Each structure stands twice: as structure tokens, then as C-alpha cells.
Amino acid sequence: EIWRNQFMRTDGTPEGTIPLIDDIEVTDVESLNNNVFVAGHDRYYNNWFVYRTDGTTSGTVNLLNRDYQFSSADMVSMHNRMYFYSNAGELWESDGTPEGTVMLKDFHRITDIEKAGGYLLFRVTTAAGGEELWRTNGTASGIVKYKTIRTGSARLSRFSPSATIGTTHYFVANDGIHGNEIWRTRGTLGTTAMVADMNTVDTTFFESEFDISAFGVFRDSLYFSAIGQDHQWGLYKLNGISGSPVKVATTRLITQFIPAGNRLYFIMQGEGQIYSELWVTDGTA
């Protein structure tokens, strides 16, 4: 039998465990108003789909069916709508119905989408390789470019972590001068700035920068893994919109943060890069 993946639902019993979407490689799942939106592609990578389901087979609706080159994995809900983008640079909005699933604007490429400060924030790569910050209040007429980070191409980061704390969004960007560094924004020109130049001698890996690897939010502070001015990987903490990064401890590269209770767990690369270790911090060395 040819293998296939299914998107399924369960109420915790065998008889209550049923398939809802057949033959789909799921790339993102988000909930909105007691419904679940599912994005994915078929096993042959020919088509990209977006579904909405209420947990029943009759209430599972195909909202969008596109060629795979338009695929995407990121969906964000705002104002009772689901927003997502395609790899071809299309920004879409859906109210959960096929007729209410519409493209808002077509860009060259969109690389990130987040909700912060009442806006939907997203980053656009231009045909020349430049990077711009855009926002929308959820409408096509409300789509606004509020910051140009760079106009030409630049070396990108091997990792692209991002995180939102309250109304502030943190991300990694290259302005063409400082290399890839941590930036923050609240969706306006005046609130958008580079946090710090963590490493003036940028480390590269296969033509991409390799010095910021992961973000984690813990106790309303941003924790991140980066190579500092000492040229060593470290665990850093950033507290507040106007604060500067503080080194918590010298570590190896961290790939993931998991906050739980009064501790922040993280996965750290082991010696020789051949295994991983589980670590924990309370925010101090």
C-alpha cells in the first residue's frame, strides 16, 4: 500500500479517533474560534492546501488549493481572521470560508509573519535582495511599509529565530553593515532598531552567518543563544524594550528553548556536535 499521511482528530477514545484530511503533509496548524486551520501539501509536492475544520468530516473545508511553488507554513490569527503567506510572496486572509479566503497583496517574497501591538507584522524581501518591514491592521488598505532595513542583498543567517513579548517583536536581520543581529519592533519606524552588535567579527557557515541560533521567552524576558564579542557561544538575556543583552552563562550552541513553570529548559549541542543535552536555568548562571 502506498504510504500516506492523515490529519486526525481524537476525543481520547478509539471510536472517537477519526481522519479528517487524507493524504496531507502538514506544515502548520493554528486554532481560531473553535476551529482549526491546517496548511500542508500532498505527498508528491504538487499542490499546497489550506483547510478549516470544526472537528467533523462534514465540517472540514478546503479553503485553498494552489501549486506547490506557492506553499507556506506560517499562519497567524488576528481580528477573527487567519493570515498566511505563500513562498511566492502572497499575503492571504481567510474568514474560514472558501469565498472569504482572499489574497491581500502580492510581494516578491515574505519571510516572517507575527502579531504584535495590534498589527500583523511581516518582512518582505525585494527582488534586489533588500529587506523591508511591513504591517497591516488586517485589511488590504491598511498594508503599510514602515521600515527599510537594507536596499541590497546581504549574507543571511543560518537560523532565523523570532519571538514576541507583549507588543514587541524580536527578530534577526542584516542591515548590510553590522551583519546579522537582533532587532526589535512594535510596528512603527520609531520603535524599530537593532538591539546590539553581538559580534563584530561575524562567523560564517556555508555562505551564511552562524552566530545567533535560538530565541526563548521566559518571565517576560528574551533569552537567546549567540556568539558574543568573546567569540564563544553563550546564553544571553534581554530584559525590557530599552535594555541591553546580558550574558548569563558560557554554553555551546542552543537549538531550542522550552519554558515550564519557574524554569527555562533548553537543548544544547553536545561536545563534538554529535549529540544533544537537556539543560535548565532559572535565569542565573
Coordinates of C-alpha atoms in Angstrom, one line a residue:
E1 CA 0.0 0.0 0.0
I2 CA 1.3 3.5 -0.9
W3 CA 2.1 5.4 2.3
R4 CA 0.0 8.4 3.1
N5 CA -0.4 10.9 6.0
Q6 CA -3.7 11.9 7.5
F7 CA -4.7 14.8 9.7
M8 CA -6.8 13.2 12.5
R9 CA -8.9 14.2 15.5
T10 CA -9.5 12.4 18.8
D11 CA -11.7 12.7 21.9
G12 CA -9.4 10.3 23.7
T13 CA -11.2 7.1 22.7
P14 CA -10.6 4.6 19.8
E15 CA -14.1 5.2 18.3
G16 CA -13.6 9.0 18.7
T17 CA -10.4 9.0 16.7
I18 CA -11.1 9.7 13.1
P19 CA -9.3 11.0 10.0
L20 CA -10.3 14.5 8.8
I21 CA -7.9 15.2 5.9
D22 CA -6.4 12.5 3.8
D23 CA -3.0 12.5 2.0
I24 CA -1.6 15.7 3.5
E25 CA 1.9 16.5 4.8
V26 CA 1.0 19.0 7.5
T27 CA 3.3 22.1 7.8
D28 CA 1.3 24.3 10.2
V29 CA -1.8 24.1 12.5
E30 CA -3.5 27.0 14.2
S31 CA -6.8 27.4 16.1
L32 CA -9.4 30.2 15.7
N33 CA -12.9 30.4 17.2
N34 CA -13.2 26.6 18.0
N35 CA -11.9 25.8 14.5
V36 CA -8.6 24.5 13.4
F37 CA -6.8 25.8 10.2
V38 CA -4.4 23.3 8.6
A39 CA -1.8 24.0 6.0
G40 CA 0.1 21.3 4.1
H41 CA 1.0 19.7 0.8
D42 CA 0.4 16.3 -0.9
R43 CA 2.9 13.5 -0.8
Y44 CA 4.1 14.3 -4.4
Y45 CA 4.8 18.0 -3.6
N46 CA 2.5 19.0 -6.4
N47 CA -0.2 21.0 -4.5
W48 CA -0.4 23.1 -1.4
F49 CA -3.7 23.2 0.7
V50 CA -5.2 25.2 3.4
Y51 CA -8.2 23.6 5.3
R52 CA -10.5 24.7 8.1
T53 CA -12.2 22.1 10.3
D54 CA -14.6 22.1 13.2
G55 CA -13.5 18.5 14.1
T56 CA -16.1 16.8 11.9
T57 CA -15.7 15.3 8.5
S58 CA -18.7 17.4 7.2
G59 CA -17.2 20.5 8.8
T60 CA -13.8 20.1 7.1
V61 CA -13.5 22.5 4.2
N62 CA -10.7 23.0 1.6
L63 CA -10.2 26.8 1.6
L64 CA -7.3 27.0 -0.9
N65 CA -5.6 24.7 -3.4
R66 CA -2.5 26.0 -5.1
D67 CA 0.5 24.8 -6.9
Y68 CA 3.3 23.7 -4.5
Q69 CA 5.6 26.6 -5.5
F70 CA 3.1 28.8 -3.6
S71 CA 3.4 26.8 -0.4
S72 CA 3.9 28.2 3.1
A73 CA 3.9 27.0 6.7
D74 CA 3.2 30.1 8.8
M75 CA -0.3 31.1 9.9
V76 CA -1.3 33.8 12.4
S77 CA -4.8 34.7 13.6
M78 CA -5.9 38.3 14.3
H79 CA -9.3 40.0 14.4
N80 CA -11.2 36.7 13.8
R81 CA -9.3 36.1 10.6
M82 CA -6.4 33.7 9.8
Y83 CA -3.5 35.2 7.9
F84 CA -0.8 33.3 6.0
Y85 CA 1.6 33.8 3.2
S86 CA 3.0 31.8 0.3
N87 CA 6.6 31.3 -0.7
A88 CA 5.8 33.3 -3.8
G89 CA 5.2 36.4 -1.7
E90 CA 1.4 36.4 -1.5
L91 CA -0.3 37.6 1.7
W92 CA -3.6 35.9 2.3
E93 CA -6.6 36.4 4.6
S94 CA -9.3 33.9 5.5
D95 CA -12.6 34.0 7.4
G96 CA -12.8 30.2 7.3
T97 CA -14.8 30.0 4.1
P98 CA -13.6 29.4 0.5
E99 CA -15.2 32.7 -0.7
G100 CA -13.7 34.5 2.2
T101 CA -10.2 33.3 1.6
V102 CA -8.6 36.1 -0.5
M103 CA -5.1 37.4 -1.4
L104 CA -4.5 40.9 0.1
K105 CA -1.2 41.8 -1.7
D106 CA 1.5 40.2 -3.8
F107 CA 5.1 40.8 -2.8
H108 CA 8.4 39.4 -4.2
R109 CA 8.9 37.3 -1.0
I110 CA 7.6 37.2 2.5
T111 CA 9.9 35.6 5.2
D112 CA 8.2 36.1 8.5
I113 CA 4.8 36.9 9.9
E114 CA 3.9 37.7 13.5
K115 CA 1.2 39.5 15.6
A116 CA 2.3 42.3 17.9
G117 CA 0.8 45.6 19.1
G118 CA -2.5 45.3 17.3
Y119 CA -0.7 44.8 14.0
L120 CA 0.2 41.9 11.8
L121 CA 3.9 42.3 11.2
F122 CA 5.8 40.7 8.3
R123 CA 9.1 41.0 6.5
V124 CA 9.5 41.4 2.7
T125 CA 12.5 40.5 0.6
T126 CA 12.7 42.6 -2.5
A127 CA 13.8 41.5 -6.0
A128 CA 17.1 43.2 -5.4
G129 CA 17.6 41.2 -2.2
G130 CA 16.8 44.1 0.2
E131 CA 14.7 43.7 3.3
E132 CA 11.7 45.7 4.4
L133 CA 9.3 45.7 7.4
W134 CA 5.6 45.9 6.7
R135 CA 2.5 45.8 8.8
T136 CA -1.3 45.7 8.4
N137 CA -4.3 46.2 10.6
G138 CA -5.9 43.2 8.9
T139 CA -7.1 45.0 5.7
A140 CA -5.7 45.4 2.2
S141 CA -5.9 49.2 2.6
G142 CA -4.1 49.1 5.9
I143 CA -0.9 47.4 4.5
V144 CA 2.0 49.8 5.1
K145 CA 5.8 49.7 4.8
Y146 CA 7.3 51.3 7.9
K147 CA 11.0 50.5 7.7
T148 CA 13.6 49.6 5.1
I149 CA 16.4 47.6 6.8
R150 CA 18.6 47.4 3.7
T151 CA 18.3 48.0 0.0
G152 CA 20.7 45.4 -1.4
S153 CA 21.4 41.8 -0.8
A154 CA 23.3 40.6 2.3
R155 CA 24.5 37.4 3.8
L156 CA 21.6 35.8 5.7
S157 CA 21.6 33.9 8.9
R158 CA 21.6 30.1 9.0
F159 CA 19.0 30.3 11.7
S160 CA 16.1 32.8 11.8
P161 CA 14.6 32.8 15.3
S162 CA 11.9 35.3 16.3
A163 CA 9.8 35.9 19.4
T164 CA 7.2 38.3 20.6
I165 CA 6.9 39.7 24.2
G166 CA 3.8 41.8 24.7
T167 CA 3.7 44.3 21.9
T168 CA 7.4 43.9 21.0
H169 CA 8.6 41.6 18.3
Y170 CA 12.3 40.4 18.1
F171 CA 13.9 39.0 15.0
V172 CA 17.3 38.6 13.3
A173 CA 18.1 40.9 10.4
N174 CA 21.1 42.2 8.4
D175 CA 21.3 45.9 7.6
G176 CA 24.3 45.4 5.3
I177 CA 26.7 47.0 7.8
H178 CA 26.6 45.1 11.1
G179 CA 25.8 41.6 9.8
N180 CA 23.0 39.5 11.3
E181 CA 22.0 41.0 14.6
I182 CA 18.9 41.0 16.9
W183 CA 16.3 43.7 16.1
R184 CA 13.1 44.7 17.8
T185 CA 10.0 46.5 16.6
R186 CA 6.5 47.4 17.6
G187 CA 5.3 48.0 14.1
T188 CA 6.4 51.7 13.7
L189 CA 9.6 53.4 12.4
G190 CA 10.3 54.9 15.8
T191 CA 10.2 51.6 17.7
T192 CA 12.3 49.7 15.2
A193 CA 16.1 49.3 16.0
M194 CA 19.0 46.9 16.3
V195 CA 19.3 45.7 19.9
A196 CA 23.1 45.3 19.9
D197 CA 26.0 44.3 17.7
M198 CA 26.7 41.0 19.5
N199 CA 29.7 40.0 17.4
T200 CA 31.6 42.5 15.2
V201 CA 33.5 39.6 13.6
D202 CA 30.7 37.6 12.2
T203 CA 31.0 33.8 12.0
T204 CA 30.0 32.1 8.7
F205 CA 28.9 28.6 7.8
F206 CA 28.4 27.6 4.1
E207 CA 28.0 31.3 3.0
S208 CA 25.5 32.1 5.8
E209 CA 26.1 33.7 9.2
F210 CA 26.3 31.3 12.1
D211 CA 26.2 33.3 15.3
I212 CA 22.6 33.6 16.6
S213 CA 20.7 30.3 16.9
A214 CA 17.6 30.4 19.0
F215 CA 15.2 32.6 21.0
G216 CA 13.1 31.8 24.1
V217 CA 10.7 33.9 26.2
F218 CA 10.8 33.4 30.0
R219 CA 9.5 35.7 32.7
D220 CA 8.8 38.5 30.1
S221 CA 12.5 38.5 29.1
L222 CA 14.1 37.3 25.8
Y223 CA 16.7 34.6 26.2
F224 CA 18.9 33.7 23.2
S225 CA 21.9 31.8 22.1
A226 CA 24.6 33.8 20.3
I227 CA 28.3 34.2 19.8
G228 CA 29.5 37.3 21.7
Q229 CA 32.5 39.5 21.4
D230 CA 34.5 36.8 23.2
H231 CA 33.9 34.6 20.2
Q232 CA 32.1 32.0 22.3
W233 CA 28.6 30.7 22.3
G234 CA 26.7 31.9 25.3
L235 CA 23.2 32.1 26.9
Y236 CA 22.1 35.8 26.9
K237 CA 19.2 37.6 28.5
L238 CA 17.5 40.8 27.3
N239 CA 15.1 42.4 29.7
G240 CA 12.8 45.3 28.6
I241 CA 12.4 47.4 25.5
S242 CA 15.4 49.6 26.2
G243 CA 17.6 47.0 27.8
S244 CA 20.9 45.6 26.6
P245 CA 21.9 41.9 26.4
V246 CA 23.5 40.4 29.5
K247 CA 25.4 37.2 29.3
V248 CA 24.0 34.5 31.7
A249 CA 26.5 31.7 31.0
T250 CA 29.0 30.4 28.5
T251 CA 27.4 27.5 26.6
R252 CA 27.6 25.7 23.3
L253 CA 25.0 26.3 20.6
I254 CA 21.4 26.1 21.8
T255 CA 18.8 24.8 19.4
Q256 CA 15.6 25.2 21.3
F257 CA 14.1 26.8 24.5
I258 CA 11.1 25.3 26.4
P259 CA 9.7 27.5 29.3
A260 CA 7.9 25.4 32.0
G261 CA 7.0 26.7 35.4
N262 CA 9.8 28.5 37.1
R263 CA 12.5 27.1 34.8
L264 CA 13.6 27.6 31.3
Y265 CA 14.7 24.3 29.7
F266 CA 16.9 24.2 26.6
I267 CA 18.5 21.8 24.2
M268 CA 22.2 22.4 23.8
Q269 CA 24.6 20.9 21.3
G270 CA 26.9 18.3 22.8
E271 CA 30.7 18.1 22.6
G272 CA 31.8 17.3 19.1
Q273 CA 28.3 18.2 17.7
I274 CA 27.2 14.6 17.7
Y275 CA 24.6 14.6 20.4
S276 CA 22.3 16.9 22.3
E277 CA 22.0 17.7 26.0
L278 CA 19.0 18.8 28.1
W279 CA 19.8 21.8 30.3
V280 CA 17.8 24.0 32.7
T281 CA 18.2 27.5 34.0
D282 CA 16.3 29.8 36.5
G283 CA 17.8 32.8 34.6
T284 CA 21.1 32.9 36.5
A285 CA 24.4 31.3 36.0

